Amino acid sequence: MRNILFLSALILLFNACSKPNTKTITVAGSTTVLPVVSTAAEQYKKAHPDTRIIVNAGGSGVGVNQVGSQKIEIGMISRAITSQEIDQYPDTSFQTHSIGKDAVVPVVSSEIFDSGVTSLSLEQIAKIYRGEISNWKELNGPDKDILVIDKEKSRGTRHVFMKIVMGDKEADAPGADLVLGSNNEEQTAVVQSDAAIGMLSNAWLNEDVKGISIIMPDGEVIEPSLNNIINGSFPITRNLLLVTNGDPVGGARKFIDFILSKEGQDIVTQNGYVSIVQ
Amino acid sequence: MLVSYNKIGKGYIMLSTYISMLIALLIFIVLFINSFDAISQVGLKLFTLEWNPSKNEYGILSMLYGTLSVTVIALTIAIPLGIGTAIFTSEILPSAYRIYVKSIIELLAGIPSIIYGLIGIAFFSTWIASFFELASGRTILTAGILLSIMILPTIVTLSDDAINNVPKKYREAAKGLGLYPFEVIKNTVLPIAKKDITGAILLALGRALGETMAVMLLIGSIDKIPTPFYNVLSPGQTITSKLGREIGESAFGSLHFSALNTMGFVLMLLVIILTLITQLYLRKSNRLYE
C-alpha cells in the first residue's frame, strides 16, 4: 500500500513538472556560435516562460546534418554550407540567417608570443600546417618543436581558416600533431603547451592564448582587433549563421528575431563578436 | 496456483534471455547492413592509412592500430596489478577487511568515464608531458595508462571472486603436504581459478576496446600510425575515438557514415574473435574441482 502511495505521488510530481503548453526549440552546432545562442536562450526564456530552448554543441557539421535530417529546428554554423551538404539533403531547403561577424585568429602559446613571435604571414602559417616549418627557431622564436594543433575536418573554424591560409577549405594538414574539436578543447591544448599553434575564434582569446597578427603580402601587419574585423582588413573573417529548414515559423522565428533585435545583438557584442548592425 | 506462477516465472526468464540475445544479434545485423556500402565500394582499400571523407578515402588501419595498442598497454598494466591485488584481498588480507578494500576498489568502476577524461586532460596528460619532455601529453601511452585504471576494478573484483571460490579443501590438502603459503597460491589456488580469472580479463578487455569518452579526450585524435610504430609517446586515434568525433557530422546513409559503421563492425568482430579464442583455449584446460 505504501508503495502504491509513493508511486502515485511520484507520478503526480512528474505530471506537475511537465507543463502542458511548453514549446520546445532545439538548437545544435558550432561551438563558436554557441555562447551567443545559449545566452540569448536564457534571456528569451525569461520573457517567454512557456518556451523551452535546448542548446547543444557539436560543431558546424553537426548543425547542418541535424537540420538536414530534421532532428532540430535551428542549426548553428560558423561557415558556409557546402554543396555536398546541400546535395545530401534534397528534402531540406537550407535557409541561413546571419547574426554576427567573427574572425578566426591563429593563436600561439603565451611563451611563444612573449618570446617575440607576434606576427606571421599566411604563407608561414601554411608552411607550419604543411609540415615544412617544424621548429619555432625558423621563425625567430625559441628552439622548440612546434606543436601544430589542427581541428576536425567539418569544423567551421577550420573551413574558414584553411580556405584563407591554404586555399582549400578541406586542405590536408600533414604537419598536424593533434586533431581536436571544439573551441574550448583547442584553447585548453594551447594553454597546456608552451610551443603550440592553433586556430581559434576571436572571442576565445585570453591571457594564455594569444592571437597573432597577420603580415599581409604588402608588408602591413594587421592585428586581430575588433576594429580590424569590423572594417574588414583582418583577412580571416566569417559570418556567424543560424540555419533553418525553409522559413522558420512559430517559436523558432521569434527566437531568431530576438537574436537579431537590439537586445540580441548586444549579446553578440558582449561575447566578443561583431554585431551585424555595425 | 503455484503451477501457473511457475509457468509465468519460466516464461519471464526465458523472454528476458531471448530479448538480450536478440538485441546483441540486432546490433550485429544493423552494423553489418550499414557497413555494406563501405565494404562493397571501398573494399580492400579499407585497410590503408588514408582517411579523408572529402576524397572518399576510408582507410581504417591507423584506428585499428590505435585501438590495439591502447588495449595492449592497458592490459599489460592492469593484469599483473589486478591479479596481484586479487590474491592479496582474497588470500592474505583478513576476511574482515576484505569487503572494505574491495568496495574502495570497486568505487573506481563507478566513476563515469568523462570524469576520468577530465582528470586525464587537466592533470595526468600534463604530468606525462613534463615527465617525458613531450610537446603534448595527449599520447597513446597516456590513454593506455588511464584505461588501465578504468579496467582495474573489473579484473580485481572478478579475480578476487574467482580465487575466493576455490574450495577450502584444496588449500588444506596443499598445506597438509607441507607447501608454503606462496606455493599453495601458485600451484593450487591459481591453476584452479585460472578459468574465471581469464573471464575477468576478457570482460576488462571488452571495456578497454570499447571505452570512448576518456580515450577520445586524451589520445590526440590524429589518424596516424606513429614512426617508429612502437613509439607510443605520440598521439594516435582509436576506433571508438574516431566514431565519437565523427559520427555526429556524417550524414546518415552516406559512404562516410557507412565507413564509420564498418569500423564499429570490425571492433565487434574483434571482440567476438577474442572471446572465441579464449573459450576454445579454456575448454582444453578442464576444471580441477567439481
XYZ file of N, CA, C and O in Angstrom, chain A residues 62-208:
588
model
N 27.731 19.144 -37.458
C 26.591 18.576 -36.752
C 25.366 19.453 -36.929
O 24.257 18.965 -37.149
N 25.553 20.780 -36.872
C 24.440 21.709 -37.049
C 23.745 21.495 -38.386
O 22.525 21.371 -38.455
N 24.532 21.421 -39.456
C 23.951 21.248 -40.792
C 23.261 19.887 -40.909
O 22.127 19.791 -41.369
N 23.965 18.832 -40.433
C 23.392 17.488 -40.554
C 22.074 17.339 -39.831
O 21.152 16.700 -40.315
N 22.004 17.935 -38.640
C 20.790 17.717 -37.853
C 19.617 18.525 -38.384
O 18.480 18.082 -38.301
N 19.892 19.702 -38.951
C 18.810 20.432 -39.614
C 18.418 19.667 -40.880
O 17.239 19.509 -41.192
N 19.429 19.163 -41.594
C 19.173 18.419 -42.823
C 18.311 17.199 -42.582
O 17.380 16.926 -43.331
N 18.617 16.458 -41.516
C 17.805 15.266 -41.220
C 16.609 15.619 -40.341
O 15.935 14.749 -39.813
N 16.387 16.912 -40.196
C 15.215 17.447 -39.495
C 15.065 16.935 -38.078
O 13.957 16.668 -37.601
N 16.205 16.823 -37.385
C 16.165 16.446 -35.971
C 16.055 17.673 -35.083
O 15.636 17.580 -33.942
N 16.507 18.822 -35.582
C 16.440 20.055 -34.800
C 15.850 21.166 -35.654
O 15.798 21.063 -36.872
N 15.399 22.262 -34.970
C 14.807 23.374 -35.716
C 15.867 24.339 -36.224
O 15.786 24.845 -37.336
N 16.866 24.621 -35.337
C 17.847 25.642 -35.710
C 19.250 25.048 -35.587
O 19.588 24.439 -34.565
N 20.045 25.193 -36.623
C 21.444 24.778 -36.556
C 22.326 26.008 -36.434
O 22.004 27.067 -36.971
N 23.433 25.863 -35.692
C 24.372 26.982 -35.588
C 25.562 26.637 -36.476
O 26.122 25.550 -36.345
N 25.944 27.534 -37.369
C 27.122 27.257 -38.189
C 28.009 28.493 -38.282
O 27.540 29.620 -38.216
N 29.281 28.251 -38.408
C 30.221 29.370 -38.500
C 30.983 29.280 -39.809
O 32.125 29.661 -39.910
N 30.349 28.727 -40.827
C 30.938 28.655 -42.167
C 29.781 28.518 -43.148
O 28.640 28.346 -42.734
N 30.100 28.562 -44.448
C 29.030 28.375 -45.431
C 28.654 26.896 -45.512
O 29.457 26.028 -45.172
N 27.436 26.622 -45.934
C 27.029 25.239 -46.156
C 27.673 24.766 -47.455
O 27.648 25.491 -48.456
N 28.266 23.581 -47.447
C 28.952 23.120 -48.653
C 27.958 22.539 -49.651
O 26.836 22.179 -49.295
N 28.381 22.449 -50.918
C 27.469 21.929 -51.937
C 27.173 20.446 -51.689
O 26.072 19.974 -51.980
N 28.151 19.705 -51.141
C 27.877 18.301 -50.821
C 26.750 18.190 -49.808
O 25.885 17.331 -49.909
N 26.802 19.086 -48.816
C 25.773 19.028 -47.772
C 24.395 19.305 -48.356
O 23.401 18.676 -47.966
N 24.330 20.264 -49.296
C 23.034 20.569 -49.919
C 22.550 19.359 -50.723
O 21.374 18.987 -50.667
N 23.493 18.687 -51.430
C 23.117 17.504 -52.214
C 22.638 16.357 -51.339
O 21.784 15.567 -51.734
N 23.251 16.271 -50.142
C 22.906 15.150 -49.269
C 21.464 15.203 -48.765
O 20.869 14.184 -48.452
N 20.930 16.418 -48.656
C 19.579 16.553 -48.104
C 18.664 17.238 -49.102
O 18.343 18.420 -48.952
N 18.248 16.513 -50.145
C 17.411 17.146 -51.171
C 16.057 17.607 -50.622
O 15.432 18.512 -51.189
N 15.609 17.001 -49.517
C 14.290 17.368 -48.981
C 14.342 18.617 -48.110
O 13.313 19.094 -47.644
N 15.548 19.102 -47.835
C 15.663 20.246 -46.945
C 16.086 21.468 -47.740
O 17.014 21.399 -48.537
N 15.367 22.581 -47.564
C 15.832 23.812 -48.196
C 16.465 24.665 -47.105
O 15.789 25.294 -46.306
N 17.781 24.633 -47.080
C 18.504 25.351 -46.031
C 18.331 26.851 -46.199
O 18.449 27.377 -47.299
N 18.044 27.515 -45.081
C 17.994 28.965 -45.132
C 18.884 29.504 -44.009
O 18.747 29.084 -42.857
N 19.819 30.388 -44.351
C 20.733 30.878 -43.314
C 20.344 32.275 -42.866
O 19.778 33.062 -43.634
N 20.629 32.567 -41.594
C 20.345 33.871 -41.008
C 21.626 34.355 -40.360
O 22.117 33.725 -39.431
N 22.169 35.452 -40.855
C 23.416 35.967 -40.301
C 23.122 36.688 -38.987
O 22.247 37.546 -38.930
N 23.834 36.337 -37.919
C 23.565 37.005 -36.633
C 24.770 37.782 -36.107
O 24.696 38.444 -35.087
N 25.907 37.682 -36.789
C 27.071 38.434 -36.312
C 28.286 38.114 -37.141
O 28.228 37.309 -38.065
N 29.402 38.786 -36.817
C 30.639 38.544 -37.539
C 31.729 38.140 -36.557
O 31.703 38.505 -35.387
N 32.684 37.385 -37.073
C 33.761 36.901 -36.212
C 35.023 36.772 -37.062
O 34.957 36.745 -38.284
N 36.160 36.676 -36.387
C 37.406 36.393 -37.092
C 37.967 35.087 -36.559
O 37.783 34.759 -35.395
N 38.609 34.307 -37.433
C 39.371 33.152 -36.978
C 40.818 33.599 -36.881
O 41.386 34.117 -37.834
N 41.378 33.445 -35.681
C 42.686 34.006 -35.422
C 43.683 32.885 -35.177
O 43.397 31.968 -34.407
N 44.851 32.930 -35.839
C 45.885 31.960 -35.488
C 46.380 32.291 -34.081
O 46.653 33.446 -33.781
N 46.454 31.276 -33.227
C 46.859 31.542 -31.843
C 48.130 30.769 -31.521
O 48.389 29.711 -32.090
N 48.909 31.299 -30.578
C 50.104 30.584 -30.121
C 50.124 30.592 -28.592
O 49.448 31.399 -27.954
N 50.881 29.674 -28.013
C 51.047 29.652 -26.565
C 51.691 30.964 -26.117
O 52.473 31.555 -26.852
N 51.366 31.387 -24.892
C 51.860 32.692 -24.450
C 53.392 32.734 -24.419
O 53.990 33.780 -24.644
N 54.045 31.579 -24.150
C 55.511 31.556 -24.112
C 56.100 31.963 -25.470
O 57.104 32.669 -25.532
N 55.450 31.488 -26.537
C 55.927 31.807 -27.873
C 55.681 33.280 -28.179
O 56.545 33.992 -28.689
N 54.493 33.746 -27.795
C 54.125 35.153 -28.033
C 55.111 36.064 -27.309
O 55.624 37.021 -27.875
N 55.406 35.727 -26.036
C 56.293 36.563 -25.234
C 57.730 36.515 -25.742
O 58.513 37.438 -25.497
N 58.095 35.439 -26.438
C 59.461 35.354 -26.937
C 59.634 36.180 -28.209
O 60.727 36.248 -28.750
N 58.562 36.754 -28.691
C 58.708 37.678 -29.809
C 58.010 37.280 -31.090
O 57.971 38.045 -32.040
N 57.450 36.058 -31.152
C 56.720 35.678 -32.364
C 55.297 36.223 -32.227
O 54.421 35.572 -31.678
N 55.075 37.455 -32.675
C 53.759 38.060 -32.504
C 53.047 38.239 -33.831
O 51.896 38.614 -33.862
N 53.730 37.982 -34.927
C 53.052 38.084 -36.219
C 53.679 37.094 -37.202
O 54.873 36.811 -37.144
N 52.822 36.565 -38.066
C 53.275 35.604 -39.080
C 52.542 35.929 -40.374
O 51.440 36.479 -40.350
N 53.151 35.569 -41.482
C 52.438 35.751 -42.745
C 51.603 34.494 -43.007
O 51.853 33.442 -42.422
N 50.597 34.629 -43.874
C 49.750 33.475 -44.186
C 50.581 32.331 -44.740
O 50.334 31.162 -44.468
N 51.611 32.677 -45.530
C 52.468 31.662 -46.136
C 53.223 30.893 -45.045
O 53.340 29.661 -45.102
N 53.716 31.611 -44.031
C 54.429 30.939 -42.936
C 53.504 29.992 -42.183
O 53.873 28.865 -41.844
N 52.267 30.437 -41.944
C 51.312 29.580 -41.238
C 51.015 28.339 -42.073
O 50.981 27.215 -41.568
N 50.844 28.550 -43.383
C 50.575 27.411 -44.260
C 51.729 26.420 -44.211
O 51.523 25.204 -44.173
N 52.964 26.930 -44.197
C 54.128 26.050 -44.141
C 54.140 25.245 -42.853
O 54.522 24.075 -42.841
N 53.743 25.880 -41.763
C 53.681 25.147 -40.481
C 52.691 24.003 -40.606
O 52.965 22.861 -40.240
N 51.503 24.290 -41.157
C 50.474 23.242 -41.241
C 50.821 22.182 -42.283
O 50.352 21.063 -42.213
N 51.657 22.559 -43.283
C 52.071 21.550 -44.250
C 53.250 20.733 -43.741
O 53.635 19.751 -44.356
N 53.825 21.144 -42.616
C 54.945 20.405 -42.045
C 56.287 20.841 -42.594
O 57.297 20.178 -42.384
N 56.323 22.000 -43.293
C 57.595 22.444 -43.866
C 58.405 23.274 -42.873
O 59.621 23.398 -42.996
N 57.721 23.863 -41.908
C 58.418 24.537 -40.812
C 58.023 23.773 -39.544
O 56.845 23.613 -39.270
N 59.023 23.263 -38.808
C 58.632 22.450 -37.654
C 59.274 22.920 -36.357
O 59.052 22.344 -35.309
N 60.079 23.991 -36.438
C 60.681 24.499 -35.210
C 60.495 26.007 -35.150
O 60.609 26.699 -36.168
N 60.211 26.513 -33.941
C 59.975 27.961 -33.786
C 61.221 28.758 -34.116
O 61.153 29.955 -34.414
N 62.403 28.099 -34.031
C 63.670 28.747 -34.343
C 63.637 29.376 -35.745
O 64.143 30.464 -35.963
N 62.996 28.633 -36.677
C 62.951 29.101 -38.064
C 62.124 30.377 -38.209
O 62.128 31.013 -39.259
N 61.346 30.718 -37.165
C 60.508 31.911 -37.223
C 60.994 32.919 -36.195
O 60.220 33.720 -35.666
N 62.283 32.841 -35.860
C 62.909 33.719 -34.871
C 62.345 33.528 -33.466
O 62.363 34.446 -32.655
N 61.858 32.354 -33.178
C 61.374 32.054 -31.825
C 62.383 31.176 -31.110
O 63.519 31.014 -31.567
N 61.994 30.600 -29.976
C 62.894 29.717 -29.237
C 63.111 28.400 -29.976
O 62.349 28.038 -30.869
N 64.161 27.659 -29.581
C 64.475 26.385 -30.233
C 63.555 25.304 -29.675
O 63.923 24.530 -28.802
N 62.330 25.267 -30.179
C 61.342 24.288 -29.704
C 60.561 23.763 -30.880
O 60.230 24.543 -31.789
N 60.268 22.480 -30.858
C 59.420 21.929 -31.914
C 58.029 22.540 -31.822
O 57.494 22.704 -30.725
N 57.443 22.833 -32.969
C 56.101 23.419 -32.963
C 55.073 22.315 -32.744
O 55.120 21.275 -33.411
N 54.183 22.526 -31.779
C 53.063 21.598 -31.613
C 51.913 22.136 -32.462
O 51.270 23.125 -32.104
N 51.671 21.513 -33.592
C 50.672 22.023 -34.539
C 49.321 21.412 -34.211
O 49.155 20.188 -34.259
N 48.359 22.252 -33.857
C 47.040 21.748 -33.482
C 46.045 22.005 -34.601
O 45.807 23.149 -34.999
N 45.491 20.935 -35.101
C 44.515 21.001 -36.188
C 43.123 20.786 -35.592
O 42.982 20.478 -34.405
N 42.100 20.929 -36.411
C 40.740 20.673 -35.931
C 40.067 19.629 -36.809
O 40.510 19.355 -37.918
N 38.986 19.052 -36.276
C 38.216 18.081 -37.047
C 37.789 18.716 -38.363
O 37.483 19.893 -38.417
N 37.722 17.890 -39.416
C 37.547 18.429 -40.774
C 36.240 19.175 -40.997
O 36.162 20.036 -41.850
N 35.190 18.852 -40.238
C 33.906 19.502 -40.529
C 33.705 20.773 -39.727
O 32.679 21.420 -39.831
N 34.693 21.125 -38.876
C 34.520 22.298 -38.013
C 34.540 23.596 -38.826
O 35.383 23.768 -39.713
N 33.623 24.504 -38.488
C 33.526 25.753 -39.215
C 34.800 26.572 -39.131
O 35.264 27.144 -40.125
N 35.389 26.631 -37.940
C 36.609 27.404 -37.753
C 37.694 26.916 -38.710
O 38.423 27.697 -39.310
N 37.785 25.592 -38.872
C 38.812 25.024 -39.750
C 38.538 25.385 -41.214
O 39.436 25.767 -41.942
N 37.276 25.255 -41.632
C 36.929 25.586 -43.022
C 37.396 26.994 -43.372
O 38.059 27.204 -44.387
N 37.041 27.948 -42.505
C 37.340 29.349 -42.780
C 38.847 29.576 -42.772
O 39.413 30.221 -43.664
N 39.513 29.004 -41.790
C 40.949 29.165 -41.626
C 41.712 28.572 -42.811
O 42.557 29.222 -43.422
N 41.357 27.317 -43.160
C 42.088 26.628 -44.214
C 41.837 27.261 -45.582
O 42.709 27.287 -46.430
N 40.610 27.771 -45.781
C 40.275 28.425 -47.052
C 41.234 29.582 -47.304
O 41.766 29.744 -48.393
N 41.439 30.416 -46.290
C 42.282 31.592 -46.449
C 43.770 31.211 -46.432
O 44.560 31.679 -47.242
N 44.144 30.321 -45.490
C 45.571 30.044 -45.307
C 46.106 29.094 -46.377
O 47.163 29.322 -46.960
N 45.366 28.022 -46.643
C 45.879 27.000 -47.561
C 45.168 27.030 -48.916
O 45.501 26.255 -49.811
N 44.109 27.828 -49.040
C 43.427 27.930 -50.311
C 42.320 26.915 -50.536
O 41.620 26.962 -51.531
N 42.177 25.950 -49.625
C 41.144 24.940 -49.793
C 40.548 24.661 -48.424
O 41.284 24.415 -47.473
N 39.210 24.717 -48.330
C 38.624 24.607 -47.005
C 38.795 23.222 -46.390
O 38.689 23.051 -45.186
N 39.049 22.227 -47.210
C 39.258 20.895 -46.650
C 40.685 20.410 -46.884
O 40.945 19.216 -46.989
N 41.616 21.350 -46.927
C 43.017 21.003 -47.177
C 43.547 20.053 -46.096
O 43.160 20.142 -44.933
N 44.422 19.151 -46.527
C 45.089 18.289 -45.549
C 46.132 19.099 -44.814
O 46.682 20.050 -45.349
N 46.418 18.686 -43.590
C 47.458 19.348 -42.819
C 48.446 18.291 -42.340
O 48.374 17.836 -41.207
N 49.373 17.890 -43.236
C 50.292 16.806 -42.860
C 51.205 17.168 -41.692
O 51.778 16.278 -41.068
N 51.328 18.446 -41.383
C 52.198 18.826 -40.273
C 51.530 18.751 -38.914
O 52.164 18.983 -37.888
N 50.226 18.440 -38.891
C 49.476 18.489 -37.625
C 49.942 17.407 -36.644
O 50.299 16.309 -37.033
N 49.954 17.770 -35.347
C 50.299 16.813 -34.300
C 49.059 16.333 -33.551
O 49.008 15.208 -33.084
N 48.088 17.229 -33.386
C 46.860 16.859 -32.675
C 45.669 17.311 -33.506
O 45.747 18.320 -34.192
N 44.576 16.569 -33.423
C 43.334 16.998 -34.066
C 42.283 17.106 -32.977
O 41.967 16.115 -32.329
N 41.780 18.302 -32.760
C 40.816 18.478 -31.682
C 39.500 18.995 -32.239
O 39.363 19.207 -33.435
N 38.535 19.180 -31.340
C 37.200 19.521 -31.807
C 36.771 20.934 -31.495
O 36.956 21.842 -32.285
N 36.223 21.134 -30.315
C 35.562 22.402 -30.024
C 36.583 23.490 -29.718
O 37.761 23.233 -29.502
N 36.095 24.730 -29.678
C 36.971 25.853 -29.350
C 37.626 25.681 -27.987
O 38.797 25.972 -27.823
N 36.859 25.188 -26.990
C 37.492 25.115 -25.665
C 38.493 23.969 -25.552
O 39.454 24.061 -24.806
N 38.288 22.912 -26.350
C 39.272 21.835 -26.352
C 40.590 22.363 -26.934
O 41.676 22.106 -26.420
N 40.463 23.117 -28.019
C 41.634 23.696 -28.675
C 42.326 24.686 -27.735
O 43.549 24.685 -27.608
N 41.503 25.504 -27.077
C 42.039 26.510 -26.161
C 42.842 25.843 -25.046
O 43.966 26.247 -24.737
N 42.278 24.772 -24.451
C 42.960 24.056 -23.378
C 44.307 23.526 -23.845
O 45.314 23.645 -23.145
N 44.336 22.942 -25.039
C 45.570 22.344 -25.531
C 46.636 23.408 -25.754
O 47.816 23.180 -25.473
N 46.238 24.588 -26.234
C 47.213 25.653 -26.464
C 47.746 26.164 -25.128
O 48.939 26.401 -24.960
N 46.851 26.295 -24.143
C 47.273 26.760 -22.817
C 48.249 25.766 -22.197
O 49.267 26.138 -21.617
N 47.957 24.460 -22.327
C 48.776 23.450 -21.670
C 50.160 23.325 -22.296
O 51.078 22.828 -21.671
N 50.294 23.754 -23.531
C 51.586 23.609 -24.195
C 52.365 24.920 -24.098
O 51.796 25.979 -23.839
N 53.687 24.859 -24.323
C 54.443 26.098 -24.378
C 54.995 26.329 -25.781
O 55.859 27.166 -25.984
N 54.527 25.543 -26.741
C 55.056 25.704 -28.104
C 53.995 25.395 -29.145
O 54.289 24.891 -30.212
N 52.747 25.736 -28.832
C 51.660 25.316 -29.720
C 51.219 26.439 -30.656
O 51.365 27.624 -30.349
N 50.681 26.031 -31.805
C 49.960 26.965 -32.668
C 48.619 26.328 -32.975
O 48.526 25.100 -33.096
N 47.584 27.146 -33.029
C 46.262 26.611 -33.316
C 45.411 27.668 -33.962
O 45.917 28.725 -34.366
N 44.122 27.405 -34.087
C 43.217 28.387 -34.671
C 42.007 28.509 -33.754
O 41.485 27.516 -33.283
N 41.634 29.737 -33.448
C 40.515 29.942 -32.539
C 39.644 31.082 -33.028
O 40.125 31.991 -33.704
N 38.376 31.012 -32.616
C 37.506 32.144 -32.835
C 38.024 33.307 -31.986
O 38.530 33.120 -30.885
N 37.903 34.518 -32.523
C 38.403 35.709 -31.851
C 37.895 35.833 -30.417
O 38.605 36.298 -29.530
N 36.666 35.372 -30.165
C 36.071 35.530 -28.844
C 36.709 34.620 -27.802
O 36.459 34.757 -26.621
N 37.514 33.659 -28.241
C 38.082 32.699 -27.291
C 39.513 33.037 -26.912
O 40.190 32.260 -26.241
N 40.029 34.183 -27.345
C 41.399 34.567 -26.978
C 41.424 35.041 -25.531
O 40.456 35.585 -25.025
N 42.557 34.798 -24.839
C 42.713 35.347 -23.498
C 44.187 35.504 -23.163
O 45.039 35.409 -24.039
N 44.496 35.707 -21.894
C 45.868 35.935 -21.446
C 46.824 34.822 -21.883
O 47.957 35.082 -22.268
N 46.380 33.574 -21.766
C 47.266 32.446 -22.045
C 47.249 32.036 -23.507
O 48.117 31.310 -23.967
